[in-house]
Short mmCIF file of C-alpha atoms (C1' of nucleotides) in Angstrom, two decimals:
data_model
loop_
_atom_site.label_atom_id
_atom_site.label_comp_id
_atom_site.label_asym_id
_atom_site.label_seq_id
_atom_site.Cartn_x
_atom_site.Cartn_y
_atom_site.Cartn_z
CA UNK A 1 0.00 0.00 0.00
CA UNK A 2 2.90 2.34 0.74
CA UNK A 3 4.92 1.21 -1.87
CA UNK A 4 1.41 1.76 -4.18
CA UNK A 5 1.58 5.23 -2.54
CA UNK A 6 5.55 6.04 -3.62
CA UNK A 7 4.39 4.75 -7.09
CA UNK A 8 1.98 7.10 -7.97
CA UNK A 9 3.83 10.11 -6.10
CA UNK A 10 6.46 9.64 -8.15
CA UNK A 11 3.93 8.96 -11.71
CA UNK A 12 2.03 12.13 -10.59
CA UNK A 13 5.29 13.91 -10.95
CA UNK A 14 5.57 13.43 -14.34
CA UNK A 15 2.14 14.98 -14.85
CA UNK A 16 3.10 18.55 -14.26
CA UNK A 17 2.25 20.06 -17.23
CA UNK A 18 0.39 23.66 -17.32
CA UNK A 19 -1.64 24.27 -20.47
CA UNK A 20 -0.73 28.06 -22.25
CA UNK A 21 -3.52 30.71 -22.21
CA UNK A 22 -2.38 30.98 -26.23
CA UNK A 23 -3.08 27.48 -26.68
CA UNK A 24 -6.05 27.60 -24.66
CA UNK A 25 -7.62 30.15 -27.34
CA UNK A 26 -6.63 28.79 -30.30
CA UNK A 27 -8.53 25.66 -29.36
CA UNK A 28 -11.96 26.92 -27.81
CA UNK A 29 -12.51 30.08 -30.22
CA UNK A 30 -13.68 27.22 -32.57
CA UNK A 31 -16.75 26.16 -30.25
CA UNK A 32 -17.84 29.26 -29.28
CA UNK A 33 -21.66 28.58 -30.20
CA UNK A 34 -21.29 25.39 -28.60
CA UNK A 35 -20.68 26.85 -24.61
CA UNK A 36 -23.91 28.60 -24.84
CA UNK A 37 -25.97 28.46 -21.87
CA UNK A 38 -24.03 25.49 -20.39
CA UNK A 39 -22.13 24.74 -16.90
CA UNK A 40 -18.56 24.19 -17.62
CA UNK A 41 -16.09 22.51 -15.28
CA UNK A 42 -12.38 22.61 -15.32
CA UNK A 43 -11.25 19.98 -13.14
CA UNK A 44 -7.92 18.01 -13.02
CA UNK A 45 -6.31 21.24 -12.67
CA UNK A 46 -5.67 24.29 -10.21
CA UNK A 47 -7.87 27.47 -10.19
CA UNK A 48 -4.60 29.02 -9.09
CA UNK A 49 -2.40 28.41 -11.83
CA UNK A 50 -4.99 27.44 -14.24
CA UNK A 51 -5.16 28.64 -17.54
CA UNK A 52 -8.52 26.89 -18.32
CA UNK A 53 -10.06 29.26 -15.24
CA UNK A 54 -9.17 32.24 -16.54
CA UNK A 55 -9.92 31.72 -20.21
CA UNK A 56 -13.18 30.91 -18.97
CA UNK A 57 -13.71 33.55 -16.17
CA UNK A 58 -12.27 36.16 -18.87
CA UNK A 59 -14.73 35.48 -21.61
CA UNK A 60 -17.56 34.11 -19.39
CA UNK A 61 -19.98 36.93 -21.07
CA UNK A 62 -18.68 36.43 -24.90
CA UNK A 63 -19.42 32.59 -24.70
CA UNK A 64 -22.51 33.21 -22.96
CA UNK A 65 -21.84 30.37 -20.72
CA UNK A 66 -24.54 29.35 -17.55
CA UNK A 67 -21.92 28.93 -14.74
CA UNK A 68 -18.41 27.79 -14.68
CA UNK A 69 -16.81 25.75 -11.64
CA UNK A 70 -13.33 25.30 -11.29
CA UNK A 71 -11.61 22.74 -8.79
CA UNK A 72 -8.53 22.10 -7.82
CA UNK A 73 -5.87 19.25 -6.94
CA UNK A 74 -3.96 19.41 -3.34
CA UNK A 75 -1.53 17.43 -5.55
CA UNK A 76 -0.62 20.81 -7.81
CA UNK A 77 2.74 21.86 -7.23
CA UNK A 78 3.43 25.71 -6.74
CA UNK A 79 5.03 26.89 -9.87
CA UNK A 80 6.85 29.90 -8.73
CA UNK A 81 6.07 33.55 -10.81
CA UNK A 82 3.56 31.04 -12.75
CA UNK A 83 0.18 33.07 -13.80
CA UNK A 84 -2.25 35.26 -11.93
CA UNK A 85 -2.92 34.28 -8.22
CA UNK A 86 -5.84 35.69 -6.65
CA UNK A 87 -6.51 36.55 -2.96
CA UNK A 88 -9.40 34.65 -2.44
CA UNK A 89 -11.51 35.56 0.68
CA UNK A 90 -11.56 32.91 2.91
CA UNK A 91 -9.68 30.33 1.73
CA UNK A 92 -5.94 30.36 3.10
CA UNK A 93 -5.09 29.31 -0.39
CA UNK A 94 -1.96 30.28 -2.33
CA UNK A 95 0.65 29.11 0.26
CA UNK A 96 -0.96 26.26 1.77
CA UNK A 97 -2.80 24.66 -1.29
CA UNK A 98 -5.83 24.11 -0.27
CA UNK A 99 -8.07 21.96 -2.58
CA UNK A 100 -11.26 24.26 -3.59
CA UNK A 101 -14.13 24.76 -5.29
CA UNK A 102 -14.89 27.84 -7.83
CA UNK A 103 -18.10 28.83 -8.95
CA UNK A 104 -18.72 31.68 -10.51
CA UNK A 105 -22.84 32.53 -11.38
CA UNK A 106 -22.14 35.72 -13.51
CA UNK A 107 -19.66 38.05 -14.26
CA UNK A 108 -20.26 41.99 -13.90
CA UNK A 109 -18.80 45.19 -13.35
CA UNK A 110 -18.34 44.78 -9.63
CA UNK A 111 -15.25 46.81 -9.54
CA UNK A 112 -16.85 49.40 -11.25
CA UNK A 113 -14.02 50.51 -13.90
CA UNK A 114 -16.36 50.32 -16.53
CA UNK A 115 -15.45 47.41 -18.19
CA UNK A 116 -16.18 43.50 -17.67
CA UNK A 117 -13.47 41.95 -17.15
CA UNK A 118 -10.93 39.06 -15.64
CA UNK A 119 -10.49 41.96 -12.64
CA UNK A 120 -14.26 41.59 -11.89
CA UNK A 121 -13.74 37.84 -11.35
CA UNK A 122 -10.54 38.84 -9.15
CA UNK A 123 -12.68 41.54 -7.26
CA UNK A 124 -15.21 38.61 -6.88
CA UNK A 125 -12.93 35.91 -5.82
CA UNK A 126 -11.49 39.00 -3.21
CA UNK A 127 -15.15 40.43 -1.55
CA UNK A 128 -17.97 37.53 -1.95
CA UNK A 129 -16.64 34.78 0.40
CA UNK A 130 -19.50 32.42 -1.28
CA UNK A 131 -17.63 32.70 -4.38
CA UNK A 132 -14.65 30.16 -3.42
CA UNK A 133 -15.10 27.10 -0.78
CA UNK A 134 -12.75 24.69 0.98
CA UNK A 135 -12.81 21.29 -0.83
CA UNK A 136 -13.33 18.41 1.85
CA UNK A 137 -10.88 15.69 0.50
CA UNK A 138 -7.96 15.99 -2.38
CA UNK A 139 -10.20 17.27 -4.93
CA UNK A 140 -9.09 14.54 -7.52
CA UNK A 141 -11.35 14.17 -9.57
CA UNK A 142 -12.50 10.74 -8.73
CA UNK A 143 -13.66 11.66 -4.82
CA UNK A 144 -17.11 11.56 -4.61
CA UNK A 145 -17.61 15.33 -4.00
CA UNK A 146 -15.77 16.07 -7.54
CA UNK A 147 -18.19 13.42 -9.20
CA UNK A 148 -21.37 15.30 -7.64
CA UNK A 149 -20.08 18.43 -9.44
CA UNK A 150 -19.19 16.20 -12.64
CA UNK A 151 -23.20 15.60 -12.66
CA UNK A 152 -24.61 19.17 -12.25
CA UNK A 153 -21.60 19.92 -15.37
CA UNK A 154 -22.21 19.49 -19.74
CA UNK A 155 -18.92 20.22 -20.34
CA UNK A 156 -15.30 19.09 -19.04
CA UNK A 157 -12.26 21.40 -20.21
CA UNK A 158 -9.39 20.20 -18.62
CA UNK A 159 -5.48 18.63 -19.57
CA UNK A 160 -5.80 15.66 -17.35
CA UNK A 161 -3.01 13.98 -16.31
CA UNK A 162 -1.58 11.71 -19.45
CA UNK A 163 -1.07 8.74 -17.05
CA UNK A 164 -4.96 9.13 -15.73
CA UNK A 165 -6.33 9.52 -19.16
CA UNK A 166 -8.16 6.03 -19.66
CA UNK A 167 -9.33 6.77 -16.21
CA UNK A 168 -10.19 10.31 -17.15
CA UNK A 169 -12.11 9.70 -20.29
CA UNK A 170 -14.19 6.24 -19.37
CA UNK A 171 -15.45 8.66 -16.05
CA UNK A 172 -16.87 10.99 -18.43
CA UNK A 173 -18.10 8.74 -20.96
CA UNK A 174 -19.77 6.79 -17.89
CA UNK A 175 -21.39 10.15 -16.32
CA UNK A 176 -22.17 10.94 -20.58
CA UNK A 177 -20.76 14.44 -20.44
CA UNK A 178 -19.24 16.95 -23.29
CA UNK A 179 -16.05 17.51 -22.94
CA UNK A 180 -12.84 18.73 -24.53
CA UNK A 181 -9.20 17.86 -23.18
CA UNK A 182 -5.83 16.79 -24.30
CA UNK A 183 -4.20 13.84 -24.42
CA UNK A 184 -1.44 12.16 -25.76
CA UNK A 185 -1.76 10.94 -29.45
CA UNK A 186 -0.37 7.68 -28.70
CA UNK A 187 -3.87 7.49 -27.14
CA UNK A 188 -5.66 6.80 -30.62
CA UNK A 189 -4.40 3.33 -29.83
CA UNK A 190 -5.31 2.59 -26.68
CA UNK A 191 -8.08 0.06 -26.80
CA UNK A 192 -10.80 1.87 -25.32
CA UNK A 193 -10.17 5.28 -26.74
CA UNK A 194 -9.56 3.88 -30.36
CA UNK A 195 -13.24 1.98 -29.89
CA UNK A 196 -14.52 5.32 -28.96
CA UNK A 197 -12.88 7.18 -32.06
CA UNK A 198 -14.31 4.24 -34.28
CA UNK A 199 -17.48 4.69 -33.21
CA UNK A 200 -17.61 8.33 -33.48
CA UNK A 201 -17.93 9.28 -30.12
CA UNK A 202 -14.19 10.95 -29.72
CA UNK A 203 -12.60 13.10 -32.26
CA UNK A 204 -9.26 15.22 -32.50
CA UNK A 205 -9.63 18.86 -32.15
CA UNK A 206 -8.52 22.05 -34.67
CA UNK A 207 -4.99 22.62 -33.27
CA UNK A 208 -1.94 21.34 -35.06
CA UNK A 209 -2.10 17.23 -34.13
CA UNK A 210 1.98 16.91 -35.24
CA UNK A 211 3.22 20.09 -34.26
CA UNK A 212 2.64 18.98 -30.49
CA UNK A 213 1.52 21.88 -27.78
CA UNK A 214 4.28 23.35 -25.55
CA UNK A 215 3.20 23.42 -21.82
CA UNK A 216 4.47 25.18 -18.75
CA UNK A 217 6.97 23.36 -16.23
CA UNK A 218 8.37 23.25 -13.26
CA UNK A 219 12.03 24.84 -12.36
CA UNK A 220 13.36 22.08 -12.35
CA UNK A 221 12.37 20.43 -15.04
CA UNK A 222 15.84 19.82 -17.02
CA UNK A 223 14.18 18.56 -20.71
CA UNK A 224 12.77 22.39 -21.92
CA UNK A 225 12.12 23.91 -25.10
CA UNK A 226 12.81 27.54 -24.40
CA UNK A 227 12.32 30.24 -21.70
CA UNK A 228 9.45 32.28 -22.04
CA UNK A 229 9.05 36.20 -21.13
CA UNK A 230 7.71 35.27 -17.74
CA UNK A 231 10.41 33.37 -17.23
CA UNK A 232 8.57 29.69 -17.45
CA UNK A 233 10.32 26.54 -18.58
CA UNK A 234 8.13 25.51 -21.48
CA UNK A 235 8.36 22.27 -22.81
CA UNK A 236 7.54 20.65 -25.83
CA UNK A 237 5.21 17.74 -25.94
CA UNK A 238 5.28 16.64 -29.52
CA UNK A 239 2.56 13.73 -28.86
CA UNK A 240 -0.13 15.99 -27.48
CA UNK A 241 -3.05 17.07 -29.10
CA UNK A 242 -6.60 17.67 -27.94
CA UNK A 243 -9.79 15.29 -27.87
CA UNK A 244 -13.38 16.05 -27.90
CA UNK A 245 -16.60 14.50 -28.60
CA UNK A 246 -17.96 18.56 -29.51
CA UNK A 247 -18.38 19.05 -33.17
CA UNK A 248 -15.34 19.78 -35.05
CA UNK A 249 -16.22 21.21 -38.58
CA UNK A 250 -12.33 19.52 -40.21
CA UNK A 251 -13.68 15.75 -39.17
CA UNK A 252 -17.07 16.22 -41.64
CA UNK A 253 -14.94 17.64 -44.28
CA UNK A 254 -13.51 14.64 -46.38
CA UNK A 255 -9.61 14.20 -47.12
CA UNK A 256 -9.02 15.29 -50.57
CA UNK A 257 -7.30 12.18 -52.51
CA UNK A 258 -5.22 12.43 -55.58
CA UNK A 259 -3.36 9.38 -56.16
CA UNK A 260 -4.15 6.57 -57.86
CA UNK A 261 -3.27 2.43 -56.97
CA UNK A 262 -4.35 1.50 -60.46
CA UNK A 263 -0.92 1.71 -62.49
CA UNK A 264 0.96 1.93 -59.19
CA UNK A 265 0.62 -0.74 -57.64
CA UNK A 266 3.96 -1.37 -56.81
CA UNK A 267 3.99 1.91 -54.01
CA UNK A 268 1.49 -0.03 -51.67
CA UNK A 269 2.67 -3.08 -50.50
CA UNK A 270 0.16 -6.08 -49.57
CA UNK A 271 0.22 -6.93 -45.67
CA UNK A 272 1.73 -10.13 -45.78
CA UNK A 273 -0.74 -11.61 -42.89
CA UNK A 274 -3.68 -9.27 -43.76
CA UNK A 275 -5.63 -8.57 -46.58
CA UNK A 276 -5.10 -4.86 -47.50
CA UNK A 277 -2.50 -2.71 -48.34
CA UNK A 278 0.05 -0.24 -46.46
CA UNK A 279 -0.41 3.37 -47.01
CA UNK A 280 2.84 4.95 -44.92
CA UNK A 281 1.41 8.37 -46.01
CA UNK A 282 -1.91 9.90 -45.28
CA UNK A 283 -1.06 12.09 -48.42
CA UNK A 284 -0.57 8.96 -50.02
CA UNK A 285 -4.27 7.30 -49.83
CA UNK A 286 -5.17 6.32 -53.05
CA UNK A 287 -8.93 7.22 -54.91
CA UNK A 288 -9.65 3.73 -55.95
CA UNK A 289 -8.65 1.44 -54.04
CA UNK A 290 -12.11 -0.21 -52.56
CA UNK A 291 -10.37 -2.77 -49.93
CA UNK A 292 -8.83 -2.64 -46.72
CA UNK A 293 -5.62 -0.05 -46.23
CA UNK A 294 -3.59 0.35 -42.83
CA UNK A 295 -2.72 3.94 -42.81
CA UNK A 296 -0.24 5.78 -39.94
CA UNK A 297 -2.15 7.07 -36.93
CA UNK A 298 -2.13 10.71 -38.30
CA UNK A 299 -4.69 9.90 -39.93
CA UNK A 300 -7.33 10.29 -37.21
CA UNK A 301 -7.19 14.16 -37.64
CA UNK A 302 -8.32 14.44 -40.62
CA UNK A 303 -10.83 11.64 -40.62
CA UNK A 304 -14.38 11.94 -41.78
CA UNK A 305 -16.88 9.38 -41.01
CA UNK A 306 -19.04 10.12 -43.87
CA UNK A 307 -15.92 9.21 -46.06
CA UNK A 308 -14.28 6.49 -44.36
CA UNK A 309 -14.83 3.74 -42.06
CA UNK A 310 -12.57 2.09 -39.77
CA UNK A 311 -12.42 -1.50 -39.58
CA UNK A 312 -9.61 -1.43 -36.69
CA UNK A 313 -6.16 -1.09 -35.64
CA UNK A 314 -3.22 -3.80 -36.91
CA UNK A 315 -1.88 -4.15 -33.83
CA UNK A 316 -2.89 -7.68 -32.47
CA UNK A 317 -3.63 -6.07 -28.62
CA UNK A 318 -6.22 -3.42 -30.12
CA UNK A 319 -9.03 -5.22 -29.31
CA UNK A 320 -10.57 -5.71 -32.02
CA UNK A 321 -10.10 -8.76 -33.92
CA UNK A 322 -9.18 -7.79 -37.91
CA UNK A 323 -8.15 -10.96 -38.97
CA UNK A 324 -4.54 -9.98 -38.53
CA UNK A 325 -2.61 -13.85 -39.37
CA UNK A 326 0.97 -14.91 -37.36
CA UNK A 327 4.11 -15.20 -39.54
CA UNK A 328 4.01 -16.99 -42.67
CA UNK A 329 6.10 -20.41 -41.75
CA UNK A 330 8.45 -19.15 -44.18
CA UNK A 331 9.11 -15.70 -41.97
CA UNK A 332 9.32 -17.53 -38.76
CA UNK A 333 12.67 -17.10 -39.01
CA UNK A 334 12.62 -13.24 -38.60
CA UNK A 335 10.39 -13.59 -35.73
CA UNK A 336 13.05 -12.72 -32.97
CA UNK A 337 14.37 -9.62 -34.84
CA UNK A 338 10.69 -8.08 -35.53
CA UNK A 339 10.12 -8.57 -31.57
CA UNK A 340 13.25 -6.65 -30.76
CA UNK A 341 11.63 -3.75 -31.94
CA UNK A 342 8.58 -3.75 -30.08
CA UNK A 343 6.07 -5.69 -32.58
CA UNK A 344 4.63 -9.23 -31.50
CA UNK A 345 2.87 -11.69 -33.41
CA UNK A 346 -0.38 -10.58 -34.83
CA UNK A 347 1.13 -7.27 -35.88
CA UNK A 348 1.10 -6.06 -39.23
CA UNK A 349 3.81 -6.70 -41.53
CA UNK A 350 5.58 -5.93 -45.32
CA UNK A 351 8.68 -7.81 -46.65
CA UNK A 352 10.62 -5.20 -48.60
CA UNK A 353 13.62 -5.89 -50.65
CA UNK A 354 13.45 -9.30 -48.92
CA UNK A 355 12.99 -7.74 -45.48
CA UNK A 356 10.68 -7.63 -43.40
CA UNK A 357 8.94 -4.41 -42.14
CA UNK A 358 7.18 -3.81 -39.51
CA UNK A 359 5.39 0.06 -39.73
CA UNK A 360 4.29 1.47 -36.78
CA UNK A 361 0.34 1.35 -35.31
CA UNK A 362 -1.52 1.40 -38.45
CA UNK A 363 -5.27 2.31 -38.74
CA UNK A 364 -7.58 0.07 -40.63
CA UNK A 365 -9.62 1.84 -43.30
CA UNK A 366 -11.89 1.41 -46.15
CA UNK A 367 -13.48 3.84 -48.02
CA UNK A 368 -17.01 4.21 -48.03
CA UNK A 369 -17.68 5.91 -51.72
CA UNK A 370 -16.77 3.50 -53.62
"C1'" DC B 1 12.54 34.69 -61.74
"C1'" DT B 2 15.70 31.59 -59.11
"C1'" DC B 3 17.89 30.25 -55.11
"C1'" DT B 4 18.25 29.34 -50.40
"C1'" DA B 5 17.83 29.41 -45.43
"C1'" DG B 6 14.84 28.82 -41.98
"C1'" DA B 7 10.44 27.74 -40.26
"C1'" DG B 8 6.69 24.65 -40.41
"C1'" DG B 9 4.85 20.12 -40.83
"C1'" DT B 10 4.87 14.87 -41.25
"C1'" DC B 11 5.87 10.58 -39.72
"C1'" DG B 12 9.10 6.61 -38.52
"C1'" DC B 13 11.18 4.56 -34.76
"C1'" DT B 14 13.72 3.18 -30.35
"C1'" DA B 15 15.38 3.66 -25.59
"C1'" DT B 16 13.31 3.13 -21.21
"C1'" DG B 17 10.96 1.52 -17.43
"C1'" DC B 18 6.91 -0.82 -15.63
"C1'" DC B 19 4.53 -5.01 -14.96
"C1'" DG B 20 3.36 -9.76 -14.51
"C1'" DC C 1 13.14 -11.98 -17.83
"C1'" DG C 2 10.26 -11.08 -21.65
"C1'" DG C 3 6.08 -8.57 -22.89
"C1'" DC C 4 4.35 -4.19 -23.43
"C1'" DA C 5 3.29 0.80 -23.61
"C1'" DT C 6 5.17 5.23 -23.83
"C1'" DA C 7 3.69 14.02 -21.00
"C1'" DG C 8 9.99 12.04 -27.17
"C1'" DC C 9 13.22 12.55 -30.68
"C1'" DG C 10 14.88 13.43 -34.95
"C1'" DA C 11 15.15 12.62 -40.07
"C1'" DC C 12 13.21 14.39 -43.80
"C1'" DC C 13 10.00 16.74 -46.67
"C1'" DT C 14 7.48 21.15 -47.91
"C1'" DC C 15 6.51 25.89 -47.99
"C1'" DT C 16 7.69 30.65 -48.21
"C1'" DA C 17 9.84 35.11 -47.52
"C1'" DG C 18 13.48 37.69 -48.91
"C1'" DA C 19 17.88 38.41 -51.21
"C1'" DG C 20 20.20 38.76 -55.51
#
DNA sequence: CTCTAGAGGTCGCTATGCCG
DNA sequence: CGGCATAGCGACCTCTAGAG
């Protein structure tokens, strides 16, 4: 139990990752219509530091959004000159981290400066001692007082922690909630998210998907991309991208194809235990080719259901059975080699130039108009 | 108009550590 | 000790602004 204790201390660590205000905005101002009139929760996260709160609590009026809660982690670490910290009435909060709960009804010009504004929220947060409470456990977002607010919620904004985000996503599927958060991109191939991308149900949102997103860290933190202004280590996290199961205009806009397979053939190799051929280029989908075709995982971003329709994933733990074959007798032989480098049996695989190849987590497609 | 450097974007792949 | 998944990494291609 202890040891399971030192475990996840030291996994949680790893999860320190603070979302940019930029990034924040590039995302949402694409669902703007859909926030209307709805109560949005940013949990997984701290009010204090968070970037989600204050994108929210700044354009609370221009989204026209119902109520927005925020809660927060006793896990959070303190991240130095990080973002704005308010003086909340109250709650002895910045230095001793207490886990609590935001909720904020409306936004006006309480300060009276004239404007609406992230100071009114501040001013808020400052004079109505209603505004912020004490939390009574962790506020992680499993304890049963976070799931009560998960109910009374339609829509989750958060960047959960990477190593919670099976967790993360099955609690919201379960509770059947909106939502909009980031993950890894090696997620598309975890079983249960992929099943929930097949089906429809989970999408990738606007923002670059290969670029990656570059996130605030802690001082320590030795692997960084650059300094910013403000003096935060930013790191990139090339395998990051955001999921939703919102509309996202890009995924019922189909991929525009060019290339042919008739007359060549000889640029898409046959799976030598499936039936269907490799595609190692999303660019690279041919027009006519009406049978199965394992394209690279990049693939999900642009993917519209109306145009295609995924059969699976040819890895052999996805899941889903594709009627992926073992080695031909004859490539035994190359068995050890191929597992060296991460694939097992049941994996897709090519023999080029008398080798064999095995390409990375391929997606199962077909198309659907012709 | 051509060339090129740098930025932007795509995708393959492997070292690492956990887990049973 | 082997199976397995991964809050990276880097090779390589493409685009474009700006110089000549």
């Amino acid at each position: 139990m202890a040891h399971d204790t030192l475990k996840n201390a030291n996994k949680a660590k790893k999860d320190e990752f603070y979302t940019q205000l930029t990034d924040i905005e590039k995302e949402l101002r694409h669902y703007k219509d859909q926030f209307k009139d709805k109560v949005v929760y940013c949990n997984a996260d701290d009010p204090f530091e968070s970037n989600f709160f204050k994108y929210f609590a700044s354009n609370f009026n221009l989204l026209g959004i119902k109520k927005l809660i925020a809660t927060s982690y006793s896990g959070s670490p303190i991240l130095g000159t990080q973002i704005s910290l308010f003086d909340i009435q109250g709650v002895k909060a910045e230095k001793e981290k207490e886990p609590i709960k935001i909720v904020i009804n409306e936004v006006k010009d309480y300060n009276k400066d004239g404007a609406i504004d992230i100071s009114d929220v501040e001013y808020l947060l400052k004079h109505d001692k209603n505004t912020a409470k004490k939390l009574k456990g962790s506020g992680d977002f499993r304890s049963n007082e976070c799931v009560e607010i998960l109910k009374e919620a339609d829509i989750v904004v958060s960047n959960p922690p990477f190593s919670l985000f099976r967790e993360y996503i099955s609690q919201l599927e379960e509770h059947n909630k909106k939502f909009l958060i980031i993950g890894n991109t090696n997620a598309i191939t975890y079983k249960e998210t992929f099943a929930l991308i097949k089906d429809n149900k989970l999408r990738t949102g606007y923002t670059n998907f290969n670029v990656g997103m570059f996130f605030v860290v802690p001082d320590d933190w030795e692997k960084y991309h650059h300094i910013d202004e403000n003096g935060n280590k930013i790191a990139r996290v090339s395998t990051s991208c955001w999921f939703t199961n919102l509309q996202v205009k890009k995924h019922t806009e189909d991929l525009i194809l060019y290339k042919t397979y008739i007359g060549n053939e000889d640029q898409y190799p046959k799976y030598e235990n499936f039936n269907g051929i490799e595609v190692s280029r999303v660019a690279d989908i041919p027009i006519d080719y009406k049978g199965f075709m394992g394209v690279p995982i990049t693939f999900i971003d642009k993917h519209n259901p109306e145009q295609f329709e995924i059969i699976g994933l040819g890895i052999s733990n996805s899941g889903i059975d594709i009627g992926v074959q073992p080695y031909k007798p004859e490539h035994k032989k190359y068995r050890k080699e191929i597992q060296k480098r991460g694939a097992v049996d049941g994996d897709l695989y090519i023999m080029e130039n008398g080798i064999v190849k095995v390409p990375y987590a391929r997606i199962i497609i077909k198309n659907k108009r012709i």
